[in-house]
Coordinates of C-alpha atoms in Angstrom, one line a residue:
M1 CA -1.9 -20.3 -4.0
G2 CA -3.8 -17.5 -5.6
D3 CA -4.6 -16.0 -2.2
M4 CA -0.9 -16.1 -1.2
K5 CA 0.1 -14.3 -4.4
A6 CA -2.5 -11.6 -3.7
L7 CA -1.2 -11.2 -0.2
N8 CA 2.4 -11.0 -1.4
F9 CA 1.3 -8.4 -3.9
I10 CA -0.4 -6.3 -1.2
V11 CA 2.4 -6.5 1.3
F12 CA 5.5 -6.3 -0.9
E13 CA 4.3 -4.3 -3.8
I14 CA 1.8 -1.9 -2.2
L15 CA 2.4 -1.6 1.5
S16 CA 6.2 -1.7 1.3
N17 CA 6.2 1.2 -1.2
Q18 CA 6.1 4.3 0.9
T19 CA 4.7 6.5 -1.9
I20 CA 1.7 4.3 -2.5
F21 CA 1.3 3.6 1.2
L22 CA 1.2 7.2 2.2
G23 CA -1.2 7.9 -0.6
L24 CA -3.5 5.2 0.8
I25 CA -3.2 6.8 4.3
A26 CA -4.2 10.2 2.9
L27 CA -7.1 8.5 1.1
L28 CA -8.3 6.8 4.3
G29 CA -8.0 10.0 6.4
L30 CA -9.9 12.1 3.9
L31 CA -12.6 9.5 3.5
L32 CA -13.0 9.2 7.2
Q33 CA -13.7 13.0 7.3
R34 CA -16.3 12.5 4.5
K35 CA -14.5 15.0 2.2
K36 CA -16.0 15.6 -1.2
L37 CA -14.5 13.7 -4.2
P38 CA -12.5 16.6 -5.6
Q39 CA -11.0 17.2 -2.1
V40 CA -10.1 13.6 -1.8
I41 CA -8.5 13.4 -5.2
D42 CA -6.6 16.7 -4.5
G43 CA -5.3 15.4 -1.2
V44 CA -4.2 12.0 -2.5
V45 CA -2.5 13.3 -5.7
K46 CA -0.6 16.0 -3.8
T47 CA 0.5 13.5 -1.1
V48 CA 1.8 11.1 -3.8
I49 CA 3.4 13.8 -6.0
G50 CA 4.8 15.6 -2.9
I51 CA 6.7 12.5 -1.7
T52 CA 7.9 11.9 -5.3
V53 CA 9.2 15.5 -5.6
L54 CA 10.8 15.0 -2.2
G55 CA 12.7 12.0 -3.5
A56 CA 13.8 13.9 -6.6
G57 CA 15.2 16.8 -4.5
A58 CA 17.0 14.3 -2.3
G59 CA 18.5 12.8 -5.4
L60 CA 20.0 16.2 -6.3
L61 CA 21.4 16.5 -2.8
I62 CA 23.0 13.1 -2.9
N63 CA 24.4 13.6 -6.4
S64 CA 26.0 16.9 -5.5
L65 CA 27.4 15.9 -2.1
S66 CA 28.4 12.2 -2.3
P67 CA 31.3 12.4 -4.8
V68 CA 33.0 15.2 -2.8
V69 CA 32.5 13.5 0.5
Q70 CA 33.7 10.2 -0.9
E71 CA 36.8 11.9 -2.2
L72 CA 37.4 13.5 1.2
N73 CA 36.9 10.1 2.9
S74 CA 39.4 8.3 0.7
S75 CA 42.0 11.1 0.6
L76 CA 42.0 11.8 4.4
H77 CA 40.9 8.4 5.6
V78 CA 38.0 9.9 7.6
K79 CA 34.3 9.9 7.5
G80 CA 33.0 13.3 6.4
V81 CA 29.3 14.0 7.2
L82 CA 26.9 16.8 6.7
P83 CA 23.9 16.7 9.2
T84 CA 20.7 17.6 7.3
N85 CA 17.4 15.8 8.0
D86 CA 15.9 16.3 4.6
A87 CA 18.8 14.9 2.7
V88 CA 19.4 11.8 4.9
F89 CA 15.8 10.9 4.6
G90 CA 16.3 10.8 0.8
V91 CA 19.0 8.2 1.5
V92 CA 16.7 6.1 3.6
L93 CA 14.1 6.1 0.8
K94 CA 16.5 4.0 -1.3
F95 CA 16.3 1.1 1.2
D96 CA 12.8 -0.4 0.6
V97 CA 12.6 -2.4 3.9
I98 CA 14.0 0.4 6.0
A99 CA 11.7 2.9 4.3
R100 CA 8.7 0.7 4.9
N101 CA 9.6 0.3 8.6
A102 CA 10.0 4.1 8.9
V103 CA 6.6 4.7 7.4
I104 CA 4.9 2.2 9.8
I105 CA 6.7 3.7 12.8
F106 CA 5.6 7.2 11.6
L107 CA 2.0 6.2 11.4
L108 CA 1.8 4.1 14.5
A109 CA 3.7 6.6 16.6
F110 CA 1.3 9.4 15.6
F111 CA -1.8 7.5 16.6
L112 CA -0.2 6.2 19.8
H113 CA 0.8 9.9 20.5
L114 CA -2.9 10.9 20.1
L115 CA -3.9 8.2 22.5
L116 CA -1.3 9.2 25.1
V117 CA -2.4 12.9 24.8
R118 CA -6.0 11.8 25.5
M119 CA -5.0 9.7 28.5
T120 CA -2.4 12.0 30.1
P121 CA -3.9 14.5 32.6
G122 CA -2.8 18.1 32.8
K123 CA -3.3 21.0 30.5
D124 CA 0.3 21.3 29.5
F125 CA 0.3 17.9 27.9
K126 CA -2.7 18.5 25.6
N127 CA -0.5 19.2 22.5
V128 CA -0.8 17.5 19.1
Y129 CA 2.5 17.1 17.3
L130 CA 1.8 18.2 13.7
T131 CA 5.3 18.6 12.2
A132 CA 4.7 15.5 10.1
H133 CA 7.8 15.8 8.0
L134 CA 10.1 15.8 11.1
M135 CA 8.1 12.9 12.5
L136 CA 8.7 11.0 9.2
Y137 CA 12.4 11.9 9.3
H138 CA 12.7 10.8 13.0
A139 CA 10.9 7.5 12.2
A140 CA 13.6 6.9 9.6
F141 CA 16.2 7.6 12.3
M142 CA 14.6 4.9 14.4
A143 CA 14.4 2.5 11.5
V144 CA 18.2 2.7 10.9
T145 CA 19.6 3.0 14.4
L146 CA 17.5 0.5 16.4
P147 CA 18.7 -2.5 14.3
V148 CA 22.3 -1.5 15.1
V149 CA 21.8 -0.6 18.7
L150 CA 19.5 -3.4 19.7
H151 CA 20.3 -5.9 17.0
A152 CA 16.5 -5.8 16.5
N153 CA 14.5 -7.4 13.7
A154 CA 11.8 -5.4 11.8
L155 CA 9.1 -6.2 14.4
W156 CA 11.0 -5.0 17.4
T157 CA 12.4 -2.0 15.5
I158 CA 8.8 -1.0 14.8
I159 CA 7.6 -1.6 18.4
V160 CA 10.4 0.2 20.2
G161 CA 10.6 3.0 17.6
T162 CA 6.9 3.6 17.8
F163 CA 6.9 3.7 21.6
L164 CA 9.9 6.0 21.9
N165 CA 8.6 8.4 19.3
A166 CA 5.1 8.6 20.7
V167 CA 6.5 9.4 24.2
Y168 CA 8.7 12.1 22.8
Y169 CA 5.9 13.7 20.6
T170 CA 3.5 13.6 23.6
Y171 CA 5.6 15.0 26.4
S172 CA 8.4 17.2 24.9
P173 CA 6.1 19.9 23.6
A174 CA 5.0 20.6 27.1
I175 CA 8.5 22.0 27.8
T176 CA 8.3 24.7 25.2
R177 CA 4.6 25.4 26.0
K178 CA 5.5 26.2 29.6
L179 CA 8.7 28.1 28.8
A180 CA 7.0 30.3 26.1
R181 CA 3.5 30.7 27.6
S182 CA 4.0 34.3 28.6
W183 CA 4.7 35.3 25.0
T184 CA 2.8 32.7 22.9
H185 CA -0.2 33.2 25.1
D186 CA -0.7 29.5 25.1
Q187 CA -1.9 29.3 21.5
I188 CA 0.9 27.1 20.1
T189 CA 3.9 25.1 21.2
L190 CA 7.0 23.8 19.4
G191 CA 7.2 20.5 17.6
F192 CA 10.7 20.6 15.9
M193 CA 13.1 18.3 17.7
D194 CA 14.3 21.3 19.7
Q195 CA 12.0 21.1 22.7
V196 CA 14.6 19.8 25.2
G197 CA 17.2 22.0 23.6
S198 CA 15.0 25.0 24.4
I199 CA 15.6 24.4 28.1
L200 CA 19.3 24.7 27.6
A201 CA 18.8 27.9 25.4
H202 CA 16.6 29.4 28.1
F203 CA 19.1 28.9 30.9
I204 CA 22.1 29.9 28.8
G205 CA 20.2 33.1 28.1
K206 CA 19.5 33.7 31.8
W207 CA 23.2 33.0 32.7
V208 CA 24.8 35.4 30.2
G209 CA 22.3 38.2 29.7
K210 CA 19.3 40.2 30.8
P211 CA 15.8 40.0 29.3
N212 CA 15.6 43.8 29.2
Q213 CA 18.4 43.9 26.6
D214 CA 15.9 42.7 23.9
A215 CA 17.6 41.9 20.6
D216 CA 14.5 43.1 18.7
K217 CA 15.0 46.6 20.0
L218 CA 18.5 46.8 18.4
K219 CA 18.8 48.8 15.3
L220 CA 20.4 46.9 12.4
P221 CA 20.6 47.6 8.7
K222 CA 17.6 46.7 6.6
W223 CA 19.6 44.5 4.2
A224 CA 20.2 42.0 7.0
S225 CA 16.5 41.1 6.9
M226 CA 17.1 39.2 3.6
F227 CA 18.8 36.4 5.6
R228 CA 15.4 35.4 7.0
D229 CA 14.9 33.6 3.7
S230 CA 16.4 30.2 4.0
T231 CA 17.0 30.0 0.2
I232 CA 19.2 33.1 0.3
V233 CA 21.1 31.7 3.4
L234 CA 21.7 28.4 1.6
F235 CA 22.7 30.2 -1.6
F236 CA 25.6 31.9 0.2
L237 CA 26.3 29.1 2.7
M238 CA 26.5 25.9 0.7
P239 CA 29.2 27.0 -1.8
I240 CA 31.3 28.1 1.2
I241 CA 30.8 24.6 2.7
F242 CA 31.6 22.8 -0.6
V243 CA 34.8 25.0 -1.1
G244 CA 35.8 24.2 2.5
I245 CA 35.4 20.5 1.8
G246 CA 37.4 20.9 -1.4
L247 CA 40.2 22.7 0.4
A248 CA 40.4 19.7 2.8
V249 CA 40.5 17.3 -0.2
G250 CA 42.9 19.3 -2.2
P251 CA 42.8 20.7 -5.8
T252 CA 44.0 17.4 -7.4
G253 CA 41.2 15.3 -6.0
I254 CA 38.5 17.8 -6.9
T255 CA 39.9 18.3 -10.4
K256 CA 39.4 14.5 -11.0
L257 CA 35.7 14.9 -10.1
S258 CA 35.2 18.1 -12.1
G259 CA 36.4 16.6 -15.3
G260 CA 39.2 19.1 -15.7
S261 CA 37.2 22.3 -15.2
N262 CA 38.2 24.9 -12.6
W263 CA 37.9 23.1 -9.3
I264 CA 36.7 26.1 -7.2
I265 CA 34.0 27.0 -9.8
W266 CA 32.9 23.4 -9.9
L267 CA 32.6 23.3 -6.1
I268 CA 30.6 26.5 -6.1
L269 CA 28.2 25.1 -8.7
Q270 CA 27.9 21.9 -6.7
G271 CA 26.9 24.2 -3.7
F272 CA 24.2 25.8 -5.9
Q273 CA 23.0 22.3 -7.0
F274 CA 22.7 21.3 -3.4
T275 CA 20.7 24.5 -2.6
A276 CA 18.4 23.7 -5.6
G277 CA 18.0 20.2 -4.2
I278 CA 16.9 21.6 -0.8
V279 CA 14.5 24.0 -2.5
I280 CA 12.9 21.2 -4.6
L281 CA 12.9 18.8 -1.6
L282 CA 11.2 21.4 0.7
S283 CA 8.6 22.1 -2.0
G284 CA 7.8 18.4 -2.0
V285 CA 7.7 18.4 1.8
R286 CA 5.2 21.4 1.7
M287 CA 3.0 19.7 -0.8
F288 CA 3.1 16.4 1.1
I289 CA 2.5 18.0 4.5
G290 CA -0.2 20.3 3.1
S291 CA -2.1 17.2 2.1
I292 CA -1.3 14.7 4.9
V293 CA -1.6 17.0 7.9
P294 CA -5.3 17.9 7.2
A295 CA -6.1 14.2 7.3
F296 CA -4.2 13.8 10.6
K297 CA -5.5 17.1 12.0
G298 CA -9.1 16.3 11.2
I299 CA -8.7 13.1 13.2
S300 CA -7.0 14.8 16.1
D301 CA -9.6 17.6 16.3
K302 CA -12.4 15.1 16.6
F303 CA -10.4 13.0 19.1
L304 CA -8.8 15.8 21.1
P305 CA -10.9 19.0 21.0
G306 CA -9.2 22.0 22.6
S307 CA -5.7 20.7 22.2
V308 CA -2.8 23.1 21.2
P309 CA -0.8 22.3 18.0
A310 CA 2.9 21.7 18.3
L311 CA 4.3 23.3 15.1
D312 CA 7.4 23.8 12.9
A313 CA 10.3 26.0 13.9
P314 CA 9.4 29.0 11.6
T315 CA 6.2 29.5 13.6
F316 CA 8.4 30.7 16.5
F317 CA 10.6 33.1 14.5
P318 CA 8.1 36.0 14.5
Y319 CA 8.2 36.1 18.3
S320 CA 11.7 37.4 18.2
P321 CA 13.0 38.0 14.6
M322 CA 16.3 39.6 15.6
G323 CA 16.8 37.2 18.5
G324 CA 16.5 34.4 16.0
M325 CA 19.0 36.0 13.6
L326 CA 21.5 36.4 16.4
G327 CA 21.0 32.8 17.4
F328 CA 21.6 31.8 13.8
L329 CA 24.9 33.9 13.9
G330 CA 26.0 32.2 17.1
S331 CA 25.0 28.7 15.8
T332 CA 27.0 29.3 12.6
I333 CA 30.1 30.2 14.5
G334 CA 29.7 27.2 16.8
A335 CA 29.2 24.7 13.9
I336 CA 32.1 26.1 11.9
L337 CA 34.3 25.9 15.0
V338 CA 33.4 22.2 15.4
T339 CA 34.3 21.6 11.8
I340 CA 37.7 23.2 12.2
L341 CA 38.4 21.2 15.4
T342 CA 37.5 17.9 13.8
I343 CA 39.9 18.6 11.0
V344 CA 42.7 20.0 13.2
L345 CA 42.4 17.3 15.8
H346 CA 42.3 14.6 13.1
A347 CA 38.9 13.3 14.3
P348 CA 37.7 10.0 12.7
I349 CA 34.6 11.9 11.6
I350 CA 34.7 15.4 10.2
V351 CA 31.4 17.2 10.8
F352 CA 30.6 19.9 8.2
P353 CA 28.5 22.9 9.1
S354 CA 24.8 21.9 8.9
P355 CA 22.3 24.3 7.3
I356 CA 19.5 22.8 9.5
I357 CA 21.5 23.3 12.8
M358 CA 22.7 26.7 11.9
Y359 CA 19.6 28.3 10.4
F360 CA 16.5 26.5 11.9
D361 CA 17.9 25.4 15.3
G362 CA 19.9 28.6 15.6
N363 CA 16.8 30.7 15.1
V364 CA 14.8 28.8 17.6
M365 CA 17.6 28.8 20.2
G366 CA 18.0 32.5 19.6
V367 CA 14.4 33.2 20.2
F368 CA 14.4 31.3 23.6
G369 CA 17.8 32.8 24.5
N370 CA 16.7 36.3 23.8
K371 CA 13.5 36.0 25.7
A372 CA 15.5 34.9 28.8
G373 CA 18.6 37.0 28.4
G374 CA 18.4 39.5 25.6
W375 CA 20.8 39.8 22.6
R376 CA 23.7 38.2 24.6
G377 CA 21.5 35.3 25.5
A378 CA 20.4 34.8 21.9
I379 CA 24.0 34.7 20.6
A380 CA 25.3 32.5 23.4
A381 CA 22.3 30.0 23.1
G382 CA 22.9 29.7 19.4
F383 CA 26.7 29.2 19.8
V384 CA 26.6 26.6 22.6
T385 CA 23.7 24.5 21.1
G386 CA 25.3 24.8 17.6
M387 CA 28.5 23.3 19.0
I388 CA 26.8 20.6 20.9
S389 CA 24.6 19.6 18.0
S390 CA 27.5 19.3 15.6
A391 CA 29.9 17.6 18.0
A392 CA 27.2 15.0 18.9
V393 CA 27.2 13.8 15.3
I394 CA 30.6 12.1 16.0
L395 CA 28.9 9.9 18.5
F396 CA 25.6 9.0 16.8
Y397 CA 26.7 8.8 13.1
P398 CA 28.3 5.4 13.6
L399 CA 25.0 4.1 14.9
T400 CA 23.1 4.9 11.8
G401 CA 23.5 1.6 10.1
A402 CA 22.6 1.6 6.4
V403 CA 23.2 5.3 5.9
Y404 CA 26.6 5.3 7.6
G405 CA 29.2 6.4 5.1
S406 CA 26.6 8.2 2.9
G407 CA 28.0 11.6 4.1
L408 CA 24.6 12.6 5.5
T409 CA 23.0 12.2 8.9
W410 CA 20.3 13.7 11.1
S411 CA 20.6 17.2 12.8
N412 CA 18.7 19.2 15.5
I413 CA 19.8 19.8 19.1
D414 CA 17.5 17.1 20.5
Y415 CA 19.4 14.4 18.6
A416 CA 22.4 15.4 20.8
L417 CA 20.6 15.9 24.1
V418 CA 18.0 13.1 23.9
W419 CA 18.6 10.5 21.2
T420 CA 22.3 10.1 21.5
P421 CA 22.1 9.2 25.2
V422 CA 19.0 7.1 24.6
M423 CA 20.7 5.0 21.9
Y424 CA 23.8 4.4 23.9
L425 CA 21.7 3.5 26.9
L426 CA 19.8 1.0 24.9
K427 CA 23.1 -0.4 23.5
A428 CA 24.4 -0.8 27.0
I429 CA 21.3 -2.6 28.2
R430 CA 21.5 -4.9 25.2
M431 CA 25.1 -5.7 25.9
L432 CA 24.5 -6.1 29.7
F433 CA 21.7 -8.6 29.3
G434 CA 23.1 -10.2 26.2
F435 CA 20.1 -9.6 23.9

């Protein structure tokens, strides 16, 4: 009986708590590298506090957005949703079992990914996916969608989610490595859920422009450079989005939420609170990743010497700063257009402009579009992929199980181009064979 109580304590109180579990993983990784005690303590503490800060930031996001979206849903009888990976992950953390499954998928997929990289021949496939926070967010996507799509229990959710993620982490970075080799000089590749989307951006650029019309050779005012800071972008963007939602709801509904204060001022302040939540959340992500990645990277360096890292989106921005900004502009127009269309056409799901799609995806798509087709290619790549990313939410949001109705969901172009088709294919297979 005592042994069973001890086992239950370990499984349900320790391993099912993602904060403690990730702290233990960081501890294990650092001990395996024979780090000194101060380094081990530093890594474990920053992993635990980082994931805790991440949760606190996510709480701010949810508290600022949820009341407004719920009012929109009840007044217009629709499902309003804002695609943003960081915020929806905060929602997943509130479901202990799903969060535990997500953490297990995250860890198993990474180690299976390393094994596949080691086993797969060919230089282009020797890439280590090190964007750990997106791996964690995507593991959460698997943990909520696979039970809906496959009617899978926890075991099969973990098995299928681990396999799909590991295959994607292993083979998709080869796409951007090959496309960008001439200007990255084969030093890095992309690991940002945009790898398949970069093919589309590349060919859109080729179709609409010419590479000799380089966006980075255009002369633009210096003040425009401030929009390379995501905090400034969100400061201006989020109040606009909140006011847009408020206009759809109407002054009466928002005044009920604001407690009688001016409804427009209240919405603007909610936008600022959402921005603050993103800043807090990202600081937690940076702390968490700054501690967990060295543990992973130390293992990968020993296991896969000579491999190329697949890194976060901002590592690609310097290769074409103005191309990225034009891609951001095009993506913003595309995302806002989708929002307007979902409202005008009375779509069952209204998709609000996503900061992640517009800023991060838009920048990446702009870089690839500019390299293939100059400034026209950058704008067009951002516009088309921004529209596709936003519109696809209408299809995959209903598949997200426990987080459906929260007003938050995942973003990035590869959710549209890869994971929406994959999930509907799995659903069709399940229905065909009666699983």
